[in-house]
PDB file of N, CA, C and O in Angstrom:
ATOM      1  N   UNK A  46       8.995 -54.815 -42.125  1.00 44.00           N
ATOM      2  CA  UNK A  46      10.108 -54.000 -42.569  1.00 44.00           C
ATOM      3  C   UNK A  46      11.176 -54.007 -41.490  1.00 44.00           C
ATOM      4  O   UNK A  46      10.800 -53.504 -40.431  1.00 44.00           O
ATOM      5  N   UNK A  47      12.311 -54.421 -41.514  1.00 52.00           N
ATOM      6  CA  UNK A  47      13.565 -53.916 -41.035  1.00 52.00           C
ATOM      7  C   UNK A  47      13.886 -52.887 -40.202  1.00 52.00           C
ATOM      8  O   UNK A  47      13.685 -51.929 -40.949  1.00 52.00           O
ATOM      9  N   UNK A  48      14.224 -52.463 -39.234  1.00 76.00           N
ATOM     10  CA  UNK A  48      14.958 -51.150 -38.207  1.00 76.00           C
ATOM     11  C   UNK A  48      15.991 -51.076 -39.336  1.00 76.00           C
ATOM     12  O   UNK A  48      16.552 -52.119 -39.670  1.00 76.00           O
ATOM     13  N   UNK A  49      16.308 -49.836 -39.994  1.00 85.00           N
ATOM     14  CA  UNK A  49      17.385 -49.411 -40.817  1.00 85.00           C
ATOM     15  C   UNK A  49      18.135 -48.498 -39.480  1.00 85.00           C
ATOM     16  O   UNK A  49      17.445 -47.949 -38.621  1.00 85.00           O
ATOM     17  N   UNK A  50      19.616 -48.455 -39.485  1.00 91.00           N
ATOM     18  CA  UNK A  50      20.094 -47.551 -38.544  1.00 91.00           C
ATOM     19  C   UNK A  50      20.470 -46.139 -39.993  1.00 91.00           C
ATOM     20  O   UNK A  50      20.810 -46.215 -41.174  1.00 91.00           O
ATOM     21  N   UNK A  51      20.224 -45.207 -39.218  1.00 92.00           N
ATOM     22  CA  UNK A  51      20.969 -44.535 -39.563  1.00 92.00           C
ATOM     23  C   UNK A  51      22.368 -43.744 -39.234  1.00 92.00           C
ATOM     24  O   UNK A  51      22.815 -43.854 -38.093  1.00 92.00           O
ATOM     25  N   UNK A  52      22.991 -43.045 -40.084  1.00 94.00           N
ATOM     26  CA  UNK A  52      24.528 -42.846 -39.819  1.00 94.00           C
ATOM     27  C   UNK A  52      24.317 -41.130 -40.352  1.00 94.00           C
ATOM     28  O   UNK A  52      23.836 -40.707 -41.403  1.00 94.00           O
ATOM     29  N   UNK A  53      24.826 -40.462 -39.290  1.00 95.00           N
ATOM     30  CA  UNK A  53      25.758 -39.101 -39.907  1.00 95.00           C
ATOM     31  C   UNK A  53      26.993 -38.725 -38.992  1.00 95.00           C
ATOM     32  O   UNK A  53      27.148 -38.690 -37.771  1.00 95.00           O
ATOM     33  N   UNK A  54      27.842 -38.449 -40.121  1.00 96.00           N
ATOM     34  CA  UNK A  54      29.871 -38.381 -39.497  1.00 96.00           C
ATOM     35  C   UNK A  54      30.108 -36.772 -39.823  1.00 96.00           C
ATOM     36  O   UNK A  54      29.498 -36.097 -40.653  1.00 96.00           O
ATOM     37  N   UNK A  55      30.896 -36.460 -39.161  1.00 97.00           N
ATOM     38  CA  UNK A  55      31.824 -35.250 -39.400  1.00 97.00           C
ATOM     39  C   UNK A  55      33.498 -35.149 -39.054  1.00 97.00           C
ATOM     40  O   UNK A  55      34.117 -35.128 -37.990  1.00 97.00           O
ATOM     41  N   UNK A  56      33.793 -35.113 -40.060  1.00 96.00           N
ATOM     42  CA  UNK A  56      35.204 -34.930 -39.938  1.00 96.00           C
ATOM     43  C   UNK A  56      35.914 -33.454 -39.808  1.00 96.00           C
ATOM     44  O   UNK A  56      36.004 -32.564 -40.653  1.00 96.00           O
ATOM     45  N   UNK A  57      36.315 -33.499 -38.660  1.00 93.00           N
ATOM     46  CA  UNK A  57      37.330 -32.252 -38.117  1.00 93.00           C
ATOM     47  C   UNK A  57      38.726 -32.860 -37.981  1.00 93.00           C
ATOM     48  O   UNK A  57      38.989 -33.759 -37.182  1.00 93.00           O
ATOM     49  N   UNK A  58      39.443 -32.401 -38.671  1.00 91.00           N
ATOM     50  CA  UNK A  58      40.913 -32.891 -38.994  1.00 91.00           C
ATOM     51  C   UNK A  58      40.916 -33.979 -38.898  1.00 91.00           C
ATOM     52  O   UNK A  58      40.350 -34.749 -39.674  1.00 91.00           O
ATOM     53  N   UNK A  59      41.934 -34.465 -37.348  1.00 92.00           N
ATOM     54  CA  UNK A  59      42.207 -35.438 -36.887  1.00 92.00           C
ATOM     55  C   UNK A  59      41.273 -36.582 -35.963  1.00 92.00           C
ATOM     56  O   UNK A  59      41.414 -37.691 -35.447  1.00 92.00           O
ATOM     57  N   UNK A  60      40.031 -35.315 -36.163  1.00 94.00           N
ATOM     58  CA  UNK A  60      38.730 -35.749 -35.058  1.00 94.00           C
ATOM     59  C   UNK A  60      37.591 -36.438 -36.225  1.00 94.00           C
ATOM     60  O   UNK A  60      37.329 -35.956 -37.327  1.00 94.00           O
ATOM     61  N   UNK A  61      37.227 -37.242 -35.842  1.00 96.00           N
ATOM     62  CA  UNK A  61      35.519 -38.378 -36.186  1.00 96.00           C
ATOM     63  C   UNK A  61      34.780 -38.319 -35.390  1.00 96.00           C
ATOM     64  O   UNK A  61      34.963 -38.744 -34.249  1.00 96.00           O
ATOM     65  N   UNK A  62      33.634 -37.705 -35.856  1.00 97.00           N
ATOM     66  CA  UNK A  62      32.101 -37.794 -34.957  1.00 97.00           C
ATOM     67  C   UNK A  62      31.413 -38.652 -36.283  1.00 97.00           C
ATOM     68  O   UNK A  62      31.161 -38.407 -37.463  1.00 97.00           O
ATOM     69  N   UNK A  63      31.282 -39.717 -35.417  1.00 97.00           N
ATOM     70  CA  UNK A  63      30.390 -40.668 -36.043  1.00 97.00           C
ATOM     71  C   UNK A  63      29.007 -41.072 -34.859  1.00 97.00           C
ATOM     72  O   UNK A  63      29.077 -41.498 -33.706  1.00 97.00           O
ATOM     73  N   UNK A  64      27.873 -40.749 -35.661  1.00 97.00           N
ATOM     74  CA  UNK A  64      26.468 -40.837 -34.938  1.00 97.00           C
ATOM     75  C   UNK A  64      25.438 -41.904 -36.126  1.00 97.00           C
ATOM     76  O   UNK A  64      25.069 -41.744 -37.290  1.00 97.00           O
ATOM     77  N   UNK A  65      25.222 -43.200 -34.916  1.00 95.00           N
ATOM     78  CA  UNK A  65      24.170 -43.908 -35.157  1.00 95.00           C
ATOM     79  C   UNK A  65      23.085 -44.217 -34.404  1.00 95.00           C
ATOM     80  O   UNK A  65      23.022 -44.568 -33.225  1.00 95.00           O
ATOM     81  N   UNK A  66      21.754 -43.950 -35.683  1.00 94.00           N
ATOM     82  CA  UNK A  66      20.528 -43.796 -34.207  1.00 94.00           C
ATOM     83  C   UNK A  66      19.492 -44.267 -36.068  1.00 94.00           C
ATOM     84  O   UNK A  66      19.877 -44.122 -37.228  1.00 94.00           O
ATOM     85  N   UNK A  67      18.297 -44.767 -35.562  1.00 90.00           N
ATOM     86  CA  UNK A  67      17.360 -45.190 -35.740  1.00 90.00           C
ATOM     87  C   UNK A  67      16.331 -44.007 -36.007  1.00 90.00           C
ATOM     88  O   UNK A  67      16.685 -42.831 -35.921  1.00 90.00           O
ATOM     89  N   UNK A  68      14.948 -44.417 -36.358  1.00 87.00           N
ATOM     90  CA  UNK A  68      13.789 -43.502 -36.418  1.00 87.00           C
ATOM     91  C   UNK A  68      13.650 -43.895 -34.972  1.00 87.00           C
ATOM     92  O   UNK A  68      13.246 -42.851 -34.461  1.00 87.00           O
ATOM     93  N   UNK A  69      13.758 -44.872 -33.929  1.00 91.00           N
ATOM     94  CA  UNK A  69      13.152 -44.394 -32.808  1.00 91.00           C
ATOM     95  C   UNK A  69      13.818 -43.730 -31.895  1.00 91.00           C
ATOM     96  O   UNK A  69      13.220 -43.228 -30.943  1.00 91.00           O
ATOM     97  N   UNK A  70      15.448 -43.602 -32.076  1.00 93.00           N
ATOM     98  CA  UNK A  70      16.314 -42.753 -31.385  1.00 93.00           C
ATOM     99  C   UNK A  70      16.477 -41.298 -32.050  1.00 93.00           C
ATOM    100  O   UNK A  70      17.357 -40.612 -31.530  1.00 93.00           O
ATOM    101  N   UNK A  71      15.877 -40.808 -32.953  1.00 93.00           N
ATOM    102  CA  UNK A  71      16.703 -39.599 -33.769  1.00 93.00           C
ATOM    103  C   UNK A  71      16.275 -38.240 -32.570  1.00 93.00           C
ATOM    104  O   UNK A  71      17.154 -37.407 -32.350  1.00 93.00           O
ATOM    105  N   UNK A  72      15.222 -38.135 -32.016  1.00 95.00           N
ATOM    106  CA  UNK A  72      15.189 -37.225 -30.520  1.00 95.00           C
ATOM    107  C   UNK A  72      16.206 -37.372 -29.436  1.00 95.00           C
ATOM    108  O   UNK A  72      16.440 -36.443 -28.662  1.00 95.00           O
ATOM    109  N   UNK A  73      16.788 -38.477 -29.372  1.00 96.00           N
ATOM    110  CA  UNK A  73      17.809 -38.577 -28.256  1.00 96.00           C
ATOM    111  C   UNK A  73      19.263 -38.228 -29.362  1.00 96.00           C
ATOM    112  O   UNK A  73      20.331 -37.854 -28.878  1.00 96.00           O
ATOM    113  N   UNK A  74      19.031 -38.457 -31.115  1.00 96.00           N
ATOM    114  CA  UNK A  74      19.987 -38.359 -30.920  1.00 96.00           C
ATOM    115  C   UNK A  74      20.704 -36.749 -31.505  1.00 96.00           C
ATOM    116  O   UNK A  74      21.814 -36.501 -31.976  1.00 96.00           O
ATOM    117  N   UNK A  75      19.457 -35.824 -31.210  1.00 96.00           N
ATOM    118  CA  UNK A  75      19.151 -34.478 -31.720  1.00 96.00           C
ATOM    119  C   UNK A  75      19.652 -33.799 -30.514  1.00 96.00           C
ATOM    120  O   UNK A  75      20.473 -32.882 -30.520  1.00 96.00           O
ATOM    121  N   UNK A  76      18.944 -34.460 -29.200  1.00 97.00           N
ATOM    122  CA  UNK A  76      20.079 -34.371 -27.366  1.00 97.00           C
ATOM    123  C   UNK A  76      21.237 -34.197 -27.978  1.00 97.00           C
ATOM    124  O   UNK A  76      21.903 -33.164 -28.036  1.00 97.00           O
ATOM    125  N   UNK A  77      21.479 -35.321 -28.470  1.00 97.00           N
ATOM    126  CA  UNK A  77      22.819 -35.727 -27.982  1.00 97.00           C
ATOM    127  C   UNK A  77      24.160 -34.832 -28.827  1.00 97.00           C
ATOM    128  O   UNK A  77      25.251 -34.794 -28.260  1.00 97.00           O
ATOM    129  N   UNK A  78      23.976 -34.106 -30.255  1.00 97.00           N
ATOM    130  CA  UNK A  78      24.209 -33.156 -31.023  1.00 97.00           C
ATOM    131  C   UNK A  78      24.212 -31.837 -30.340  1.00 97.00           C
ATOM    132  O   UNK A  78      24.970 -31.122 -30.995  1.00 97.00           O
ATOM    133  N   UNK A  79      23.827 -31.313 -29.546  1.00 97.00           N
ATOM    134  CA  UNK A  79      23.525 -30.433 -28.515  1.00 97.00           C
ATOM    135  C   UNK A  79      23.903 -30.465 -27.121  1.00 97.00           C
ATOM    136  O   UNK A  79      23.777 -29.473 -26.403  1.00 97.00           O
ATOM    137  N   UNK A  80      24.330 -31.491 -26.742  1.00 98.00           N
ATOM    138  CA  UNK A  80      25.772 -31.935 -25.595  1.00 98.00           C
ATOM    139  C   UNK A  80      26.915 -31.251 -25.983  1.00 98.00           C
ATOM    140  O   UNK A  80      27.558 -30.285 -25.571  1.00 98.00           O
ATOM    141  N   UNK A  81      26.992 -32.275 -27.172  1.00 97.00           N
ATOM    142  CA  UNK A  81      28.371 -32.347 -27.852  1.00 97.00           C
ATOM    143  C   UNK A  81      28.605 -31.104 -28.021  1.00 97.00           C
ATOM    144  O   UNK A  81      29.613 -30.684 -27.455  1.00 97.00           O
ATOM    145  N   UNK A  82      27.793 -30.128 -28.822  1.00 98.00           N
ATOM    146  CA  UNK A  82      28.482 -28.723 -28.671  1.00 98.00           C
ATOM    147  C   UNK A  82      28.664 -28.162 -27.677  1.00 98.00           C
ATOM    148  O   UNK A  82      29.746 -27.577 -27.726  1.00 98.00           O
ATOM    149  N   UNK A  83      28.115 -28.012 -26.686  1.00 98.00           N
ATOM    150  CA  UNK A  83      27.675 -27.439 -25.473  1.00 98.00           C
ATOM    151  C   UNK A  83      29.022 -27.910 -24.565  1.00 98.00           C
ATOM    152  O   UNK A  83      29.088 -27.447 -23.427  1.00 98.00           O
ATOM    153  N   UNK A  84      30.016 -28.743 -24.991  1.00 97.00           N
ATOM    154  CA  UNK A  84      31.232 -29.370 -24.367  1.00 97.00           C
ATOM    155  C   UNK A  84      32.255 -28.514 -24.534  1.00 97.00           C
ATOM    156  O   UNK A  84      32.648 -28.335 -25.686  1.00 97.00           O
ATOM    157  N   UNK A  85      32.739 -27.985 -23.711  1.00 96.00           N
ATOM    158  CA  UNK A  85      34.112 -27.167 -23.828  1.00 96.00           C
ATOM    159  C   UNK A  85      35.458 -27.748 -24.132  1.00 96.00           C
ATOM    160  O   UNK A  85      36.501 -27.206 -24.497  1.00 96.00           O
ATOM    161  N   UNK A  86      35.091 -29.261 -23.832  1.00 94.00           N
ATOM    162  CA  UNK A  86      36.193 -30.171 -24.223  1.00 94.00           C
ATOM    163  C   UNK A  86      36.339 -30.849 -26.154  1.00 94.00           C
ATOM    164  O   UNK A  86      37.183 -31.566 -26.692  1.00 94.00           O
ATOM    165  N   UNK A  87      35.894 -30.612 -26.340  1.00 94.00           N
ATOM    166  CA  UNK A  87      35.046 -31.579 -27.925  1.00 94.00           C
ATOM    167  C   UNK A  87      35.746 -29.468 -28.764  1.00 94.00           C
ATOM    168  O   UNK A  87      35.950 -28.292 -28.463  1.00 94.00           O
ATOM    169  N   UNK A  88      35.780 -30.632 -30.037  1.00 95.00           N
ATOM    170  CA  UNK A  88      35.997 -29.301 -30.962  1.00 95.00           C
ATOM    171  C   UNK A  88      34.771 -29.394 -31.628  1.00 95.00           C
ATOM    172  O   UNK A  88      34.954 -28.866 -32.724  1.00 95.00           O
ATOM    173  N   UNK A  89      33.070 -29.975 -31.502  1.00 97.00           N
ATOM    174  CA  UNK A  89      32.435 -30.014 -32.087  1.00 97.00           C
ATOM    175  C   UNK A  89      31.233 -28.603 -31.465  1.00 97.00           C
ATOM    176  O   UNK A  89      30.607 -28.458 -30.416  1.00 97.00           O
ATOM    177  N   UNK A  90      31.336 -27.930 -32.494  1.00 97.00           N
ATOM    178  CA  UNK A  90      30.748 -26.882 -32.171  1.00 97.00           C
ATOM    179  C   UNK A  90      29.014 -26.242 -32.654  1.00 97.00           C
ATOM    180  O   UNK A  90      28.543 -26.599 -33.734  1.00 97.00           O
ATOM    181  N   UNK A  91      28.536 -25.676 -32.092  1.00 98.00           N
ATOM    182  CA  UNK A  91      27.341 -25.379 -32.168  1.00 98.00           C
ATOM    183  C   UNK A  91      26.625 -25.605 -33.786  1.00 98.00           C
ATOM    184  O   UNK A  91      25.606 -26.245 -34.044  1.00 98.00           O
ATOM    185  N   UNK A  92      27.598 -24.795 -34.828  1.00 98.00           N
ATOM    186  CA  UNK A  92      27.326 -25.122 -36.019  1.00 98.00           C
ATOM    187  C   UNK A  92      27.618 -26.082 -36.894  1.00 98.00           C
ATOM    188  O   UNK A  92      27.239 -26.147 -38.064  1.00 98.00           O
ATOM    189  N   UNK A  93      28.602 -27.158 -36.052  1.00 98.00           N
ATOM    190  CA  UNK A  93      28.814 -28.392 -36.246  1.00 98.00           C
ATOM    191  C   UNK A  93      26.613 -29.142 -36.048  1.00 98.00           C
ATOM    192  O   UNK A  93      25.753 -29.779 -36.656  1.00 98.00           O
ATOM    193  N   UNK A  94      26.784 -28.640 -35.183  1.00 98.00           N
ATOM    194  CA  UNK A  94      25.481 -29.825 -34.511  1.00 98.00           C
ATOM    195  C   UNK A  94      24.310 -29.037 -35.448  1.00 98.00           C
ATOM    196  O   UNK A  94      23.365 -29.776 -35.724  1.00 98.00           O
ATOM    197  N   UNK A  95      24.205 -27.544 -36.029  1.00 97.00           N
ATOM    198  CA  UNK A  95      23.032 -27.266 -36.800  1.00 97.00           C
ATOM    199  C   UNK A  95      23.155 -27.739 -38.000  1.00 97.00           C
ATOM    200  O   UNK A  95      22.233 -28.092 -38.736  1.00 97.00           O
ATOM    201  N   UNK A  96      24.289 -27.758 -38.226  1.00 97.00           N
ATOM    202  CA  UNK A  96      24.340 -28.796 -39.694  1.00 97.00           C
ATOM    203  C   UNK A  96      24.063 -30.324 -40.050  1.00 97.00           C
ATOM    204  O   UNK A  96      23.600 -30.853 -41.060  1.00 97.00           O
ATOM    205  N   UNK A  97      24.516 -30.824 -38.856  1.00 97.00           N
ATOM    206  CA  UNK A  97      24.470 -32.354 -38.815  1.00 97.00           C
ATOM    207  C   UNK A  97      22.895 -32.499 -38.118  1.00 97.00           C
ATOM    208  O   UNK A  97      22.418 -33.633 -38.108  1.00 97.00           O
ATOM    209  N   UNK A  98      22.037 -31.309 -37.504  1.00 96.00           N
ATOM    210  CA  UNK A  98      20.514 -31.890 -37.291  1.00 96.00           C
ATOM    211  C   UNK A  98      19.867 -31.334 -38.635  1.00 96.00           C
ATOM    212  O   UNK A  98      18.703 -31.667 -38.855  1.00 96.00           O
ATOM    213  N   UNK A  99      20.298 -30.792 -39.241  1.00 96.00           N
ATOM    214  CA  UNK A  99      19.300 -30.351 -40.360  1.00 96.00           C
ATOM    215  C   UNK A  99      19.595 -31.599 -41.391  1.00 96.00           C
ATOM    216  O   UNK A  99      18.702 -31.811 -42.211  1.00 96.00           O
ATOM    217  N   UNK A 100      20.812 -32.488 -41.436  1.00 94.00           N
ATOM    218  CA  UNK A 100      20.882 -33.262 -42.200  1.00 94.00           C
ATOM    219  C   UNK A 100      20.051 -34.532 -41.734  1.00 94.00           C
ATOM    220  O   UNK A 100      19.349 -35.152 -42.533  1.00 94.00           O
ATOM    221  N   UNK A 101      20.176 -34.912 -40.293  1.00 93.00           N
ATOM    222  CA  UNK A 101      19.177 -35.552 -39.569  1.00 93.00           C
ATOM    223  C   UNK A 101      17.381 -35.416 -40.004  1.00 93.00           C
ATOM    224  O   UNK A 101      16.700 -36.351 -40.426  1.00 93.00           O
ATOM    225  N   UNK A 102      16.900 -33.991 -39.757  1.00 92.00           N
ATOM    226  CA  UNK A 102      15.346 -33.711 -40.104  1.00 92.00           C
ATOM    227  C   UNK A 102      15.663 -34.190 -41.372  1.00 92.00           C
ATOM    228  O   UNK A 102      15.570 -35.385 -41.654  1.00 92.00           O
ATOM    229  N   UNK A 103      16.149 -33.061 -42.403  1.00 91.00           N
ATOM    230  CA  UNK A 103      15.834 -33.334 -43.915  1.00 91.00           C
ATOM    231  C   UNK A 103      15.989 -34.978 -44.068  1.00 91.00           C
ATOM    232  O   UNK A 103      14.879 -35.433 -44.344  1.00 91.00           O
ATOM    233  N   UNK A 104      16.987 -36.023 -43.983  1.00 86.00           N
ATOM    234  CA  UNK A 104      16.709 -37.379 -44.138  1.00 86.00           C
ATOM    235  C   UNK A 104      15.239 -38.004 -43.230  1.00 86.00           C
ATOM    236  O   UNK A 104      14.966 -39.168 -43.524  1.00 86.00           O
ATOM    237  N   UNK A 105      14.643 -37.580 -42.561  1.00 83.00           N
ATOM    238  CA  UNK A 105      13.415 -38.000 -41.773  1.00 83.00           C
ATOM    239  C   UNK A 105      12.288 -37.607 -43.078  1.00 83.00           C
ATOM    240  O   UNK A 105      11.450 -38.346 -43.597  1.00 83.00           O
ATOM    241  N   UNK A 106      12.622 -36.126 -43.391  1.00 87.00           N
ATOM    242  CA  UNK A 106      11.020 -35.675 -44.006  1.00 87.00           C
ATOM    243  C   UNK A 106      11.571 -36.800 -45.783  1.00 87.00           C
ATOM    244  O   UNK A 106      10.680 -37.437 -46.345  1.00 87.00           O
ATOM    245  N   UNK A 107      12.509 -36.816 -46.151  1.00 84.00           N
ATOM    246  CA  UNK A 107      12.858 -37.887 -47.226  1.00 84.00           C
ATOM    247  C   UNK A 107      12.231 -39.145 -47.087  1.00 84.00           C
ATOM    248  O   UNK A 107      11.485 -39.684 -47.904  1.00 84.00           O
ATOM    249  N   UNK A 108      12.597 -39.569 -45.981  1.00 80.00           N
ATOM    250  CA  UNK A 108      12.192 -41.071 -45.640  1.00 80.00           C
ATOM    251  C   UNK A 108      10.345 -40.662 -45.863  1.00 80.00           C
ATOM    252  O   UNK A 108       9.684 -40.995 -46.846  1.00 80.00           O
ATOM    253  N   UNK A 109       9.978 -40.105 -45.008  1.00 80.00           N
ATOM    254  CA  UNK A 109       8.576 -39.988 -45.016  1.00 80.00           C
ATOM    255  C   UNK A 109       7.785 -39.626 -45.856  1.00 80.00           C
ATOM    256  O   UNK A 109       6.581 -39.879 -45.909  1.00 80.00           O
ATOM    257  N   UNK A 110       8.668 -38.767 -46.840  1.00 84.00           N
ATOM    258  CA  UNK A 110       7.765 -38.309 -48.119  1.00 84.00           C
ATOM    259  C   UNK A 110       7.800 -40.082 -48.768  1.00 84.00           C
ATOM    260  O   UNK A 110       6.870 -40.765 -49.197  1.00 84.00           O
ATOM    261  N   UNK A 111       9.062 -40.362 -48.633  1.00 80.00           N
ATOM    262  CA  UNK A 111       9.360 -41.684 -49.661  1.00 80.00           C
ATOM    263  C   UNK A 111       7.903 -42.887 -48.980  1.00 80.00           C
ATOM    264  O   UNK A 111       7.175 -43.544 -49.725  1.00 80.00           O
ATOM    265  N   UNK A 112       7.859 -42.883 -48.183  1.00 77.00           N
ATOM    266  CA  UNK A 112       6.722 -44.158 -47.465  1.00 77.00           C
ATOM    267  C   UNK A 112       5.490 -43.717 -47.950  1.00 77.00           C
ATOM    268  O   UNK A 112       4.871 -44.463 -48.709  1.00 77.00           O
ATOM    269  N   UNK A 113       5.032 -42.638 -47.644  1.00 77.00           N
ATOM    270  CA  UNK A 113       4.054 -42.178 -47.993  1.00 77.00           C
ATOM    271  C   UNK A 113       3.486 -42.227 -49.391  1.00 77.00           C
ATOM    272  O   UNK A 113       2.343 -42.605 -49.649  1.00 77.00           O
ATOM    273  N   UNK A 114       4.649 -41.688 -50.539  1.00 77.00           N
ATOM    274  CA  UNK A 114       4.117 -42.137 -52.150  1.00 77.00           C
ATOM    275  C   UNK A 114       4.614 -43.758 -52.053  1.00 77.00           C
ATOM    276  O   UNK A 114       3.952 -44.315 -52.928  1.00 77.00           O
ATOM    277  N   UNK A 115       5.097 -44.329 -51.681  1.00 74.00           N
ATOM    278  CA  UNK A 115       5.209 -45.996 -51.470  1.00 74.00           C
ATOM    279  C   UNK A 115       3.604 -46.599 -50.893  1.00 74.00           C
ATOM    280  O   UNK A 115       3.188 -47.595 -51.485  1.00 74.00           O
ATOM    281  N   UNK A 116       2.918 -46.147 -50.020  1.00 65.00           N
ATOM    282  CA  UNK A 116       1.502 -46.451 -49.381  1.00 65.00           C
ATOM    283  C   UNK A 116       0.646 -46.162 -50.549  1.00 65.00           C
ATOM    284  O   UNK A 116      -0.096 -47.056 -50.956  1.00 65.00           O
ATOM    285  N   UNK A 117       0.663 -45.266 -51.004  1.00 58.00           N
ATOM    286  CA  UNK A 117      -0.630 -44.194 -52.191  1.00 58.00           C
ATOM    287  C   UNK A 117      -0.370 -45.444 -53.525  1.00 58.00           C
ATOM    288  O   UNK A 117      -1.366 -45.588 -54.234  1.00 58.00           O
ATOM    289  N   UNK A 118       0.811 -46.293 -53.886  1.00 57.00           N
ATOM    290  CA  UNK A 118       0.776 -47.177 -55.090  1.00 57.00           C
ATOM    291  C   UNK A 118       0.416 -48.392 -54.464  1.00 57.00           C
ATOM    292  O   UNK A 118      -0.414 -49.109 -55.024  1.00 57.00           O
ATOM    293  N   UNK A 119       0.858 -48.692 -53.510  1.00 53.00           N
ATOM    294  CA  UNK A 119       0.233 -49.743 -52.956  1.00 53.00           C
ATOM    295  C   UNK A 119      -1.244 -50.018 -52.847  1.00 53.00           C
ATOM    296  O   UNK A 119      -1.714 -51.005 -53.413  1.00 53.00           O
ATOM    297  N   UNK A 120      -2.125 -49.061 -52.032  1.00 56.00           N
ATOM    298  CA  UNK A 120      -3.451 -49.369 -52.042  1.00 56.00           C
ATOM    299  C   UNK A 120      -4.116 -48.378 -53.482  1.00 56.00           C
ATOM    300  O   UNK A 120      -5.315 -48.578 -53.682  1.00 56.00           O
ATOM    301  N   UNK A 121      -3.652 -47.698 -54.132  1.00 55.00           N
ATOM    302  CA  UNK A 121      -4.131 -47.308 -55.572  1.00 55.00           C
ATOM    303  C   UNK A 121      -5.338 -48.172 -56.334  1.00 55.00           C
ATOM    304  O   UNK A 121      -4.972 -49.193 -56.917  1.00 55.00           O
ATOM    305  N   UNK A 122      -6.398 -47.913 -56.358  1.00 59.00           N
ATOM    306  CA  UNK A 122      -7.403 -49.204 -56.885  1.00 59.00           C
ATOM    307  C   UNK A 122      -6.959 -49.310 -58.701  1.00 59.00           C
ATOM    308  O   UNK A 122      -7.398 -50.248 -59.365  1.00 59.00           O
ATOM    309  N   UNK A 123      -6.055 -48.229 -59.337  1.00 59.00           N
ATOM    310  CA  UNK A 123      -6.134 -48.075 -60.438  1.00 59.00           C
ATOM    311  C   UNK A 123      -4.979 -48.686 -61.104  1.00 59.00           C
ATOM    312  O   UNK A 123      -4.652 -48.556 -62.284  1.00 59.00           O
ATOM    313  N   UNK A 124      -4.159 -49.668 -59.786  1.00 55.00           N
ATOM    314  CA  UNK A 124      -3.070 -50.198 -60.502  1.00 55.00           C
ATOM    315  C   UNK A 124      -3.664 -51.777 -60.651  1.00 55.00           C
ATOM    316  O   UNK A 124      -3.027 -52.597 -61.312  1.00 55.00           O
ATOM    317  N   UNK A 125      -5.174 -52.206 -59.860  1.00 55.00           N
ATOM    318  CA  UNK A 125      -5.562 -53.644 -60.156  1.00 55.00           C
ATOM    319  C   UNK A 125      -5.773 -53.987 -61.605  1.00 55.00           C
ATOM    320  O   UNK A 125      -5.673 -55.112 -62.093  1.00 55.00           O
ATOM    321  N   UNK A 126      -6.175 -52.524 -62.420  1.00 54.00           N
ATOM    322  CA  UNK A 126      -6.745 -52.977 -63.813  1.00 54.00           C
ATOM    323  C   UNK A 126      -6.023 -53.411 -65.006  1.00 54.00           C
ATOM    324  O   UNK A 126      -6.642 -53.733 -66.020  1.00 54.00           O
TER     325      UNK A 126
END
């Protein structure tokens, strides 16, 4: 299977936060959402970053529910017959 990247953006006016990270970066890139607010310089703010990690988890537990009923049809003995 493929490294899929993943992507989540937020648009504040004139400002683009665009974030790409992987299943093996999404901890660094949950850090890195939590900088960014934590910046006095950035208009990206605390509830900027709880929104954009909850969209982060919820696409993880998606992906994983999705693999998981993808595994259960795969080895299924009841789809050989």
């Amino acid at each position: 299977m493929g490294r899929e990247i993943n992507v989540v953006a937020l648009i504040k006016g004139a400002e683009r936060y665009i974030f790409l990270f992987n299943d093996d970066s999404r901890a660094e890139m949950l850090r890195t959402l939590g900088r960014f607010a934590s910046n006095p310089e950035l208009s990206f703010s605390w509830y900027d970053a709880a929104v954009l990690s909850q969209k982060v988890r919820q696409e993880a537990r998606r992906r994983a529910l999705a693999a998981r009923f993808k595994m259960s049809q795969v080895s299924d003995p009841d789809d050989t017959l």
